[in-house]
Amino acid sequence: MRDPRVIPTELLAWYDRHARVLPWRVPPGRGPADPYRVWLSEVMLQQTTVAAVKAYFERFTSLWPTVHDLAAAEDAQVMAEWAGLGYYARARNLVACARAVAAMGGFPDTREGLAALPGIGAYTSAAIAAIAFDRPETVVDGNVERVVARLFAVETPLPAAKPELVALATGLTPPERPGDFAQAMMDLGATICTPRSPACGICPIFPHCAARAQGIAADLPRKAPKKPKPLRRGIVWIGFAENAVLVETRPDKGLLGGTLAFPSTGWDGSDLPPPAPADWQEIGLVRHVFTHFALDLTVMSAPLTAAPLRGSLAPFSEFRPAALPGLMRKAWALARPEAATGSATTGRRGKAW
């Protein structure tokens, strides 16, 4: 490896020419970004791709242009707009954090102050501090881990290698333009130093890459074998009355917390009876994968002939399937044709209660 001290200079020069255009980003060299937009994008990007986040980010900033606007929003509306992004604890923390920041009058400008806010961990606090406040903090996401592992030929598998990778990344972070440098490292990993078939020939810092010199760049970072995910099973009930469907809001804490859903049981540790007396019929099976387990969810459907024991009837004129989390959207897709037709032959119409 050549002298690593020149890496920030060479990488920033590349970033000035090739930075990705993203809706939350300030072009390189034009100073710190709006901390609200940085924070919102970083929370959305956790466990999610840039392509998936763009439309959500633009929708959120259209509805709530400032952190004060978001702080004043109703929880249910925020959860509905978040639907589909997954990891719903992020949405709950988003509202809590917005209200805390609004009460403070604005975002803290240090990593320590940011880390004290709801839902902001080590990575997000460093990213906001560097990108929005030009603090010389080290920002290490999956892209940066990959770049650093290859630059220094770190062969220790992840996640054990994380402390070493953070230390090496810290040694690279410059005191000037730390926010641009963090985004340059992310862009390099996203566009050139990719997980498969890295484009080493056009990498702006390839002369410094130890893994390329050893011919092992595509093999790094190494990862410890993943354990197979356990399989859970459960039941979801989709009940119909005339021009309405039975829904409920899930508890704030726990899986899919605070989201609009259909009554269910089993998969989340609960042991609940059907939400209403009815002639429930199995209409299919939904398969879904969470972070720590896989799920087979049996979908039951029926016309409701009595008042529900839990949940409430949402008129089709007000029901927004887009507000459902992904798991429940899959279940709805099985029942939707019957719900839409409401014909007697499908048995999906019942008395409105």
Short mmCIF file of N, CA and C in Angstrom, two decimals, residues 200-270:
data_model
loop_
_atom_site.label_atom_id
_atom_site.label_comp_id
_atom_site.label_asym_id
_atom_site.label_seq_id
_atom_site.Cartn_x
_atom_site.Cartn_y
_atom_site.Cartn_z
N CYS A 200 -12.29 -2.34 -9.89
CA CYS A 200 -11.01 -1.84 -9.39
C CYS A 200 -10.29 -0.97 -10.41
N GLY A 201 -10.49 -1.24 -11.70
CA GLY A 201 -9.79 -0.50 -12.73
C GLY A 201 -10.12 0.98 -12.77
N ILE A 202 -11.30 1.37 -12.28
CA ILE A 202 -11.67 2.79 -12.29
C ILE A 202 -11.75 3.37 -10.89
N CYS A 203 -11.26 2.63 -9.91
CA CYS A 203 -11.29 3.12 -8.53
C CYS A 203 -10.27 4.25 -8.36
N PRO A 204 -10.68 5.37 -7.78
CA PRO A 204 -9.76 6.51 -7.65
C PRO A 204 -8.62 6.28 -6.67
N ILE A 205 -8.73 5.28 -5.82
CA ILE A 205 -7.68 5.03 -4.83
C ILE A 205 -7.11 3.62 -4.95
N PHE A 206 -7.24 2.99 -6.12
CA PHE A 206 -6.78 1.61 -6.27
C PHE A 206 -5.29 1.42 -6.00
N PRO A 207 -4.42 2.43 -6.24
CA PRO A 207 -3.01 2.19 -5.94
C PRO A 207 -2.73 1.91 -4.47
N HIS A 208 -3.67 2.30 -3.60
CA HIS A 208 -3.47 2.13 -2.16
C HIS A 208 -4.10 0.84 -1.63
N CYS A 209 -4.74 0.07 -2.49
CA CYS A 209 -5.56 -1.06 -2.03
C CYS A 209 -4.72 -2.33 -1.89
N ALA A 210 -4.56 -2.75 -0.65
CA ALA A 210 -3.77 -3.95 -0.37
C ALA A 210 -4.45 -5.20 -0.90
N ALA A 211 -5.78 -5.26 -0.81
CA ALA A 211 -6.50 -6.45 -1.27
C ALA A 211 -6.38 -6.59 -2.78
N ARG A 212 -6.44 -5.49 -3.50
CA ARG A 212 -6.27 -5.57 -4.95
C ARG A 212 -4.87 -6.06 -5.30
N ALA A 213 -3.87 -5.56 -4.57
CA ALA A 213 -2.50 -5.98 -4.84
C ALA A 213 -2.31 -7.48 -4.62
N GLN A 214 -3.09 -8.02 -3.66
CA GLN A 214 -2.99 -9.45 -3.34
C GLN A 214 -3.96 -10.30 -4.16
N GLY A 215 -4.80 -9.64 -4.96
CA GLY A 215 -5.76 -10.38 -5.78
C GLY A 215 -6.93 -10.95 -5.01
N ILE A 216 -7.26 -10.36 -3.87
CA ILE A 216 -8.34 -10.90 -3.03
C ILE A 216 -9.45 -9.88 -2.79
N ALA A 217 -9.48 -8.80 -3.56
CA ALA A 217 -10.47 -7.75 -3.30
C ALA A 217 -11.90 -8.27 -3.33
N ALA A 218 -12.22 -9.10 -4.32
CA ALA A 218 -13.59 -9.59 -4.45
C ALA A 218 -13.98 -10.53 -3.32
N ASP A 219 -13.00 -11.04 -2.57
CA ASP A 219 -13.30 -11.98 -1.48
C ASP A 219 -13.53 -11.29 -0.15
N LEU A 220 -13.30 -10.00 -0.10
CA LEU A 220 -13.41 -9.26 1.16
C LEU A 220 -14.59 -8.29 1.11
N PRO A 221 -15.18 -7.99 2.27
CA PRO A 221 -14.85 -8.54 3.58
C PRO A 221 -15.39 -9.95 3.75
N ARG A 222 -14.67 -10.74 4.50
CA ARG A 222 -15.16 -12.09 4.80
C ARG A 222 -16.26 -11.99 5.85
N LYS A 223 -17.16 -12.94 5.82
CA LYS A 223 -18.27 -12.93 6.77
C LYS A 223 -18.41 -14.31 7.41
N ALA A 224 -18.67 -14.29 8.70
CA ALA A 224 -18.89 -15.54 9.41
C ALA A 224 -20.17 -16.19 8.87
N PRO A 225 -20.22 -17.52 8.81
CA PRO A 225 -21.43 -18.20 8.31
C PRO A 225 -22.66 -17.80 9.11
N LYS A 226 -23.75 -17.58 8.40
CA LYS A 226 -25.00 -17.22 9.07
C LYS A 226 -25.70 -18.45 9.60
N LYS A 227 -26.28 -18.30 10.77
CA LYS A 227 -27.08 -19.38 11.32
C LYS A 227 -28.44 -19.40 10.62
N PRO A 228 -28.98 -20.60 10.37
CA PRO A 228 -30.31 -20.65 9.74
C PRO A 228 -31.36 -19.99 10.63
N LYS A 229 -32.29 -19.29 10.00
CA LYS A 229 -33.33 -18.61 10.77
C LYS A 229 -34.41 -19.61 11.21
N PRO A 230 -34.85 -19.51 12.46
CA PRO A 230 -35.94 -20.38 12.90
C PRO A 230 -37.23 -20.03 12.17
N LEU A 231 -38.12 -21.02 12.04
CA LEU A 231 -39.40 -20.82 11.38
C LEU A 231 -40.51 -20.68 12.41
N ARG A 232 -41.27 -19.62 12.31
CA ARG A 232 -42.45 -19.44 13.16
C ARG A 232 -43.70 -19.61 12.29
N ARG A 233 -44.80 -19.91 12.96
CA ARG A 233 -46.09 -20.04 12.28
C ARG A 233 -47.14 -19.22 13.02
N GLY A 234 -48.13 -18.77 12.29
CA GLY A 234 -49.19 -18.00 12.91
C GLY A 234 -50.42 -17.96 12.02
N ILE A 235 -51.41 -17.21 12.48
CA ILE A 235 -52.68 -17.08 11.77
C ILE A 235 -53.03 -15.60 11.70
N VAL A 236 -53.56 -15.18 10.55
CA VAL A 236 -54.12 -13.84 10.42
C VAL A 236 -55.55 -13.98 9.92
N TRP A 237 -56.44 -13.17 10.50
CA TRP A 237 -57.86 -13.23 10.13
C TRP A 237 -58.25 -11.94 9.39
N ILE A 238 -58.83 -12.11 8.20
CA ILE A 238 -59.32 -10.97 7.43
C ILE A 238 -60.83 -11.13 7.32
N GLY A 239 -61.53 -10.35 8.11
CA GLY A 239 -62.99 -10.44 8.15
C GLY A 239 -63.65 -9.29 7.42
N PHE A 240 -64.72 -9.60 6.70
CA PHE A 240 -65.42 -8.60 5.89
C PHE A 240 -66.85 -8.41 6.38
N ALA A 241 -67.26 -7.16 6.48
CA ALA A 241 -68.67 -6.80 6.58
C ALA A 241 -69.00 -6.04 5.30
N GLU A 242 -70.22 -5.62 5.15
CA GLU A 242 -70.59 -4.94 3.92
C GLU A 242 -69.79 -3.66 3.75
N ASN A 243 -68.98 -3.64 2.67
CA ASN A 243 -68.18 -2.46 2.34
C ASN A 243 -67.17 -2.08 3.43
N ALA A 244 -66.72 -3.06 4.20
CA ALA A 244 -65.75 -2.77 5.26
C ALA A 244 -64.90 -4.01 5.53
N VAL A 245 -63.73 -3.79 6.16
CA VAL A 245 -62.83 -4.88 6.51
C VAL A 245 -62.38 -4.67 7.96
N LEU A 246 -62.15 -5.77 8.66
CA LEU A 246 -61.78 -5.72 10.07
C LEU A 246 -60.28 -5.47 10.21
N VAL A 247 -59.91 -4.44 10.93
CA VAL A 247 -58.50 -4.10 11.15
C VAL A 247 -58.28 -3.76 12.62
N GLU A 248 -57.02 -3.65 12.98
CA GLU A 248 -56.66 -3.21 14.32
C GLU A 248 -55.31 -2.49 14.24
N THR A 249 -55.00 -1.74 15.28
CA THR A 249 -53.68 -1.12 15.40
C THR A 249 -52.86 -1.95 16.36
N ARG A 250 -51.70 -2.40 15.92
CA ARG A 250 -50.88 -3.25 16.77
C ARG A 250 -50.31 -2.46 17.95
N PRO A 251 -50.01 -3.14 19.05
CA PRO A 251 -49.42 -2.45 20.21
C PRO A 251 -48.15 -1.69 19.82
N ASP A 252 -47.88 -0.60 20.51
CA ASP A 252 -46.73 0.23 20.16
C ASP A 252 -45.42 -0.54 20.25
N LYS A 253 -45.32 -1.41 21.23
CA LYS A 253 -44.08 -2.17 21.40
C LYS A 253 -44.23 -3.55 20.77
N GLY A 254 -43.13 -4.06 20.23
CA GLY A 254 -43.17 -5.38 19.65
C GLY A 254 -43.13 -5.34 18.13
N LEU A 255 -43.27 -6.50 17.51
CA LEU A 255 -43.20 -6.63 16.06
C LEU A 255 -44.30 -5.82 15.37
N LEU A 256 -43.91 -5.08 14.35
CA LEU A 256 -44.83 -4.21 13.59
C LEU A 256 -45.57 -3.26 14.52
N GLY A 257 -44.92 -2.85 15.58
CA GLY A 257 -45.55 -2.01 16.59
C GLY A 257 -46.14 -0.73 16.04
N GLY A 258 -47.38 -0.44 16.43
CA GLY A 258 -48.04 0.80 16.05
C GLY A 258 -48.60 0.84 14.64
N THR A 259 -48.52 -0.28 13.91
CA THR A 259 -48.98 -0.26 12.52
C THR A 259 -50.43 -0.71 12.40
N LEU A 260 -51.04 -0.33 11.29
CA LEU A 260 -52.36 -0.83 10.93
C LEU A 260 -52.20 -2.27 10.47
N ALA A 261 -53.06 -3.17 10.94
CA ALA A 261 -52.90 -4.60 10.62
C ALA A 261 -54.24 -5.30 10.70
N PHE A 262 -54.24 -6.56 10.29
CA PHE A 262 -55.38 -7.43 10.53
C PHE A 262 -55.13 -8.22 11.81
N PRO A 263 -56.16 -8.59 12.52
CA PRO A 263 -55.96 -9.39 13.74
C PRO A 263 -55.19 -10.67 13.42
N SER A 264 -54.27 -11.04 14.30
CA SER A 264 -53.45 -12.22 14.07
C SER A 264 -53.03 -12.82 15.40
N THR A 265 -52.36 -13.96 15.32
CA THR A 265 -51.90 -14.63 16.54
C THR A 265 -50.77 -15.59 16.22
N GLY A 266 -50.03 -15.96 17.26
CA GLY A 266 -49.05 -17.03 17.17
C GLY A 266 -47.66 -16.61 16.76
N TRP A 267 -47.53 -15.90 15.67
CA TRP A 267 -46.22 -15.58 15.12
C TRP A 267 -45.45 -14.58 15.97
N ASP A 268 -46.17 -13.77 16.76
CA ASP A 268 -45.55 -12.71 17.54
C ASP A 268 -45.53 -13.03 19.04
N GLY A 269 -45.73 -14.29 19.38
CA GLY A 269 -45.73 -14.68 20.78
C GLY A 269 -47.09 -14.64 21.45
N SER A 270 -48.11 -14.18 20.73
CA SER A 270 -49.45 -14.10 21.30
C SER A 270 -50.17 -15.44 21.14
#
